[in-house]
Coordinates of C-alpha atoms in Angstrom, one line a residue:
M11 CA 0.5 -0.2 0.0
A12 CA 0.7 3.7 -0.8
R13 CA 1.7 6.1 1.8
R14 CA -2.1 7.4 2.7
L15 CA -3.1 10.7 0.6
I16 CA -6.6 11.5 -0.5
E17 CA -8.6 14.0 -2.9
L18 CA -11.3 16.4 -1.6
P19 CA -13.9 15.2 -3.5
P20 CA -16.8 16.8 -4.6
P21 CA -19.1 18.9 -1.9
R22 CA -22.5 17.9 -0.9
G23 CA -24.0 21.1 0.2
P24 CA -23.6 24.2 2.0
L25 CA -21.4 22.6 5.1
S26 CA -19.1 20.5 3.3
G27 CA -18.8 23.4 0.7
R28 CA -17.9 25.5 3.5
L29 CA -15.5 23.5 5.4
F30 CA -13.6 22.7 1.7
E31 CA -13.4 25.9 0.8
A32 CA -11.5 26.9 3.4
L33 CA -8.9 23.7 3.7
E34 CA -8.0 24.8 0.3
G35 CA -6.9 28.2 2.0
T36 CA -4.3 28.9 5.1
P37 CA -5.3 27.7 8.0
N38 CA -7.5 28.8 11.0
Q39 CA -8.7 31.2 8.7
G40 CA -12.1 31.7 6.5
L41 CA -14.0 29.1 8.1
E42 CA -16.2 30.7 10.0
A43 CA -18.6 29.8 13.2
L44 CA -21.1 27.3 12.2
G45 CA -23.5 28.1 15.4
P46 CA -26.0 25.0 15.8
V47 CA -26.5 22.6 13.4
E48 CA -29.8 21.7 12.0
S49 CA -30.8 18.4 10.0
A50 CA -33.6 16.1 10.2
D51 CA -31.9 13.3 10.0
P52 CA -28.2 13.4 10.9
I53 CA -27.2 9.6 9.7
A54 CA -28.3 10.0 6.7
D55 CA -27.5 13.6 5.9
E56 CA -25.1 13.5 3.2
D57 CA -23.6 16.8 3.4
L58 CA -23.3 16.7 7.2
Q59 CA -21.7 13.1 7.1
L60 CA -19.2 14.1 4.1
A61 CA -17.8 17.4 6.5
L62 CA -17.3 15.3 9.5
Y63 CA -16.0 12.4 7.7
V64 CA -13.2 14.8 5.9
S65 CA -12.5 16.9 9.4
Y66 CA -11.8 13.4 11.1
E67 CA -9.7 12.4 7.8
L68 CA -7.2 15.2 8.7
H69 CA -5.9 12.9 11.8
Y70 CA -5.6 10.0 9.8
T71 CA -3.9 11.2 6.6
G72 CA -3.1 13.8 4.2
I73 CA -5.3 15.7 1.9
R74 CA -3.8 17.2 -1.5
G75 CA -3.5 20.2 -1.6
V76 CA -4.3 21.0 2.3
D77 CA -2.3 22.3 5.1
E78 CA -1.9 19.6 7.4
A79 CA -1.6 22.5 10.2
W80 CA -5.1 22.6 9.3
E81 CA -5.4 19.3 12.3
W82 CA -5.4 20.9 15.0
A83 CA -7.1 24.7 14.0
P84 CA -9.2 26.0 16.4
S85 CA -11.6 27.1 14.0
L86 CA -11.9 23.5 12.5
L87 CA -11.9 21.9 15.7
A88 CA -14.8 24.3 16.7
F89 CA -16.8 23.8 13.0
R90 CA -16.3 19.5 13.5
A91 CA -17.7 20.1 17.3
E92 CA -21.2 21.8 15.8
L93 CA -21.3 18.8 13.4
E94 CA -21.0 16.3 15.7
R95 CA -23.5 17.2 18.3
P96 CA -26.3 16.3 15.8
F97 CA -24.7 13.3 14.8
E98 CA -24.1 12.1 18.5
A99 CA -27.7 12.7 19.7
A100 CA -29.3 11.1 16.4
V101 CA -27.1 8.2 17.8
A102 CA -28.5 8.2 21.3
E103 CA -32.0 7.8 20.6
L104 CA -31.3 4.7 19.0
V105 CA -29.5 3.1 21.6
E106 CA -31.1 1.4 24.4
P107 CA -29.5 2.7 27.5
A108 CA -27.6 0.0 29.9
T109 CA -29.8 -1.6 32.6
E110 CA -28.5 -1.9 36.3
A111 CA -28.7 -5.3 35.7
E112 CA -25.9 -5.5 32.3
L113 CA -23.9 -2.8 34.7
V114 CA -23.4 -5.5 37.3
S115 CA -21.3 -7.3 34.4
V116 CA -19.8 -5.4 31.5
G117 CA -18.8 -9.0 30.2
A118 CA -21.8 -11.0 30.6
A119 CA -23.8 -8.0 29.2
L120 CA -21.8 -8.0 25.7
Q121 CA -22.0 -11.6 25.5
G122 CA -25.9 -11.3 25.9
I123 CA -25.9 -8.4 23.3
A124 CA -23.8 -10.6 21.0
A125 CA -26.0 -13.3 21.3
E126 CA -29.3 -11.5 21.2
D127 CA -28.3 -9.4 17.5
P128 CA -29.6 -11.8 14.9
G129 CA -27.7 -9.3 13.0
P130 CA -28.7 -7.7 9.1
P131 CA -29.2 -10.7 6.4
L132 CA -26.5 -9.2 4.7
S133 CA -23.9 -11.6 4.8
R134 CA -26.5 -14.6 4.7
Y135 CA -27.5 -13.4 1.5
M136 CA -23.9 -12.4 0.1
E137 CA -23.1 -16.5 0.9
T138 CA -26.2 -17.6 -1.1
Q139 CA -27.0 -15.6 -3.9
G140 CA -25.2 -12.5 -3.6
T141 CA -24.2 -11.5 -7.1
L142 CA -20.3 -10.4 -8.4
E143 CA -21.5 -7.0 -8.4
Q144 CA -22.9 -6.6 -5.2
M145 CA -20.1 -8.2 -3.6
L146 CA -17.9 -5.7 -5.5
E147 CA -20.3 -2.7 -4.2
H148 CA -20.1 -4.5 -0.6
V149 CA -16.0 -4.4 -0.7
V150 CA -15.9 -0.4 -1.9
H151 CA -18.3 0.1 0.9
R152 CA -15.9 -1.7 3.5
S153 CA -12.9 0.5 2.3
A154 CA -14.0 3.0 4.1
Y155 CA -12.8 1.6 7.2
Q156 CA -10.9 -1.4 6.4
L157 CA -8.3 0.2 5.4
K158 CA -7.9 2.2 8.3
E159 CA -8.2 -1.0 10.2
A160 CA -8.1 -0.8 14.3
D161 CA -6.6 2.9 14.0
P162 CA -10.0 4.7 15.2
H163 CA -10.0 2.2 18.3
S164 CA -6.3 2.9 19.0
W165 CA -6.8 6.1 19.5
V166 CA -7.9 5.1 23.6
I167 CA -4.9 2.5 24.2
P168 CA -3.3 6.0 26.2
R169 CA -6.1 6.4 28.0
L170 CA -6.2 3.3 29.1
S171 CA -5.2 2.0 32.7
P172 CA -2.7 -1.4 32.7
R173 CA -5.2 -4.4 32.4
P174 CA -8.0 -3.0 29.9
K175 CA -4.5 -1.6 27.8
A176 CA -2.5 -4.9 27.8
A177 CA -5.7 -6.6 26.6
L178 CA -6.4 -4.2 24.0
L179 CA -3.2 -4.2 22.7
E180 CA -3.2 -7.9 22.4
V181 CA -6.1 -7.3 20.1
Q182 CA -4.4 -4.3 18.2
A183 CA -1.6 -6.6 17.6
D184 CA -3.1 -9.1 15.7
E185 CA -5.0 -6.3 13.7
Y186 CA -1.7 -4.4 12.3
G187 CA 0.1 -7.9 11.6
G188 CA 2.1 -9.1 14.7
G189 CA 4.7 -7.1 13.1
N190 CA 4.3 -8.0 9.5
A191 CA 3.1 -5.4 7.3
E192 CA 2.2 -8.1 5.3
R193 CA -0.4 -9.5 7.3
M194 CA -1.6 -5.8 8.4
H195 CA -5.2 -6.7 8.2
S196 CA -5.9 -3.0 6.2
V197 CA -2.7 -4.2 3.9
L198 CA -4.8 -7.9 3.6
F199 CA -7.7 -6.0 2.6
A200 CA -6.1 -3.5 0.0
K201 CA -4.8 -7.0 -1.6
T202 CA -8.4 -8.3 -1.6
M203 CA -9.6 -5.3 -3.4
A204 CA -6.7 -5.3 -6.0
A205 CA -7.9 -8.8 -6.7
L206 CA -11.4 -8.4 -7.0
G207 CA -10.0 -5.5 -9.9
L208 CA -10.7 -2.8 -7.4
E209 CA -9.0 0.4 -6.9
P210 CA -7.2 0.1 -3.5
A211 CA -5.6 3.1 -3.0
Y212 CA -7.0 4.8 0.5
G213 CA -9.5 6.9 -0.4
A214 CA -10.2 6.3 -3.8
Y215 CA -14.1 5.6 -3.2
L216 CA -14.8 8.6 -0.8
E217 CA -17.2 10.7 -3.6
R218 CA -18.8 6.8 -4.1
L219 CA -19.6 6.6 -0.1
P220 CA -23.2 7.9 0.6
A221 CA -23.8 9.1 4.8
V222 CA -24.8 5.8 6.0
N223 CA -21.7 4.3 5.3
L224 CA -19.6 7.1 6.1
A225 CA -21.8 7.9 9.4
T226 CA -20.5 4.1 10.6
V227 CA -16.5 4.9 10.3
N228 CA -17.9 9.0 11.5
L229 CA -18.6 6.9 14.8
M230 CA -15.4 5.2 15.4
S231 CA -13.5 8.4 15.3
C232 CA -16.0 10.3 16.9
F233 CA -15.5 8.1 19.4
G234 CA -11.7 7.3 19.3
L235 CA -11.0 10.7 19.4
Q236 CA -12.2 12.1 22.6
R237 CA -11.4 11.0 25.7
R238 CA -14.8 11.1 27.3
R239 CA -15.8 8.7 24.9
R240 CA -13.2 5.8 26.0
G241 CA -15.7 4.1 27.5
A242 CA -17.7 4.0 24.1
T243 CA -14.6 3.1 21.9
V244 CA -14.2 -0.3 24.0
G245 CA -17.5 -0.9 24.0
H246 CA -18.0 -0.7 20.3
L247 CA -13.8 -2.5 19.6
A248 CA -15.8 -5.4 21.9
A249 CA -19.0 -5.8 20.0
F250 CA -17.0 -5.8 16.7
E251 CA -14.7 -8.5 17.8
M252 CA -17.5 -10.6 19.2
T253 CA -19.7 -10.4 16.2
S254 CA -17.6 -10.2 12.8
S255 CA -16.6 -14.2 12.7
I256 CA -19.4 -15.9 11.2
P257 CA -20.2 -12.6 8.6
N258 CA -16.8 -12.9 7.4
R259 CA -16.6 -16.4 7.1
R260 CA -19.9 -16.0 4.8
Y261 CA -18.1 -13.3 3.2
G262 CA -14.8 -15.1 2.4
N263 CA -17.9 -18.1 1.1
A264 CA -19.5 -15.5 -1.2
L265 CA -15.9 -15.2 -2.8
R266 CA -15.1 -18.4 -3.3
R267 CA -18.8 -19.3 -4.8
L268 CA -18.0 -16.2 -7.2
G269 CA -14.8 -18.1 -8.7
F270 CA -12.1 -16.1 -6.3
G271 CA -9.2 -18.1 -4.7
R272 CA -7.0 -17.2 -2.0
E273 CA -5.9 -13.4 -3.0
A274 CA -9.4 -12.4 -2.3
T275 CA -10.2 -14.5 0.3
H276 CA -7.8 -14.2 3.0
F277 CA -8.6 -11.0 4.7
Y278 CA -12.3 -12.4 5.1
D279 CA -10.6 -16.1 6.2
E280 CA -8.4 -14.2 8.5
H281 CA -10.6 -12.6 10.3
V282 CA -12.6 -16.1 10.8
E283 CA -9.7 -17.4 13.1
A284 CA -8.3 -13.8 14.9
D285 CA -12.1 -12.6 15.9
A286 CA -12.9 -15.9 17.2
V287 CA -9.8 -15.6 19.5
H288 CA -10.2 -11.8 20.1
E289 CA -13.7 -12.5 21.1
N290 CA -13.4 -13.6 25.0
I291 CA -10.3 -11.2 25.6
A292 CA -12.7 -8.2 24.3
A293 CA -15.5 -9.0 26.4
W294 CA -13.8 -9.9 29.7
D295 CA -10.3 -8.7 30.0
L296 CA -10.7 -5.2 27.8
A297 CA -14.2 -4.6 28.7
G298 CA -14.8 -6.2 32.1
G299 CA -11.2 -4.8 33.2
L300 CA -11.9 -1.2 32.3
A301 CA -15.5 -1.4 33.8
A302 CA -13.6 -3.0 36.5
E303 CA -11.7 -0.4 37.4
E304 CA -13.6 2.9 36.2
P305 CA -17.6 2.3 36.9
E306 CA -18.4 5.8 35.5
V307 CA -17.6 4.2 31.9
A308 CA -19.5 1.1 32.3
A309 CA -22.5 2.4 31.0
D310 CA -20.7 4.0 27.8
I311 CA -19.1 0.5 27.4
I312 CA -22.4 -1.1 26.8
F313 CA -23.4 2.2 24.2
G314 CA -20.4 2.2 21.9
A315 CA -21.3 -1.6 21.6
R316 CA -24.9 -1.3 20.8
A317 CA -23.9 1.8 18.6
L318 CA -21.9 -0.2 16.8
L319 CA -24.9 -2.6 16.2
Q320 CA -27.5 -0.1 15.3
L321 CA -25.6 2.1 12.9
E322 CA -24.3 -1.6 11.5
A323 CA -28.0 -3.0 11.1
L324 CA -28.7 0.6 8.9
W325 CA -26.0 0.5 6.8
A326 CA -26.8 -2.9 5.9
T327 CA -30.6 -2.4 5.3
H328 CA -29.6 0.5 2.8
L329 CA -27.7 -2.2 0.6
M330 CA -30.2 -4.7 0.7
D331 CA -33.2 -2.1 0.2
S332 CA -31.0 -0.9 -2.8
W333 CA -30.2 -3.9 -4.3
E334 CA -34.4 -4.8 -4.0
R335 CA -35.0 -2.1 -6.0
G336 CA -32.3 -2.7 -8.6
E337 CA -29.9 0.0 -7.6
S338 CA -26.9 0.4 -7.2
S339 CA -26.2 1.4 -3.2
L340 CA -23.0 3.2 -4.3
R341 CA -23.8 7.3 -5.0
E342 CA -22.7 8.2 -8.3
R343 CA -19.6 10.3 -9.5
A344 CA -20.2 13.2 -9.7
A345 CA -20.4 14.7 -13.8
V346 CA -17.1 16.6 -15.1
P347 CA -17.6 19.7 -16.0
A348 CA -17.4 20.6 -20.0

């Protein structure tokens, strides 16, 4: 994989338009105070989600033509905070609060949440009847996170005490290939994209990713970049590890059914094994360990887990509904001016 460097995509409305115009100029100039952002549906708001995504990307990657000093520019942070408020509020409306019984044992609660969640039917559909075109769309969607896999959760490392930190590092070490760059999960995903004839460069498909997809990644960044949401970050990661083994097996099977070999399936096959191992570590040592040492964040751990499942369900529903209508689940590329 080449180093990360993305292009600003076409804006999708006044929020992203204002942000992108400012980013092309001098840091901390030209980005006026935003004020409260009104949106009927912040999670599905194309303009809001793209602006928020690019605001976060400054912490992950270079943006062509954008001065890196924008990353911590006070005006950008204030702008981003106004985007985060309606987004966080919308996610909170979707999530059932933790019960007193769940707070007694966060590890057991997470196992119960994972066991009770049937998951969207997306992976089962892809395994048995998904078309090649649909599989390609699915991989393009997932590239928004998988090409930066583990990075959003790694922000929480310095914010944890030794026991949960050690558990997190055990999980993350596998995500980053155990010291072997070629085994990093982000690298394996790039190889899957290449094997499928897709462009594996980081951010290559940003223009085509709809708001509901960007929201799933923005959720991780929103949690990970804020110390106050360390519990939610841990809960999100724990639920991610506890619910991904079976779907990844199905996606690998889908690719085999479509005639692809190990170069395309290695990423998914690796996750079947790795995430099965990570499940208990994430639930008990990481999430349970953090809750034991910081009981005040226990409810937010469970919130993070449920938030992941809710947004993943919205995203999967978008794909299935689009295909049911005979439409692409991706956005069309913007027309090139004549």
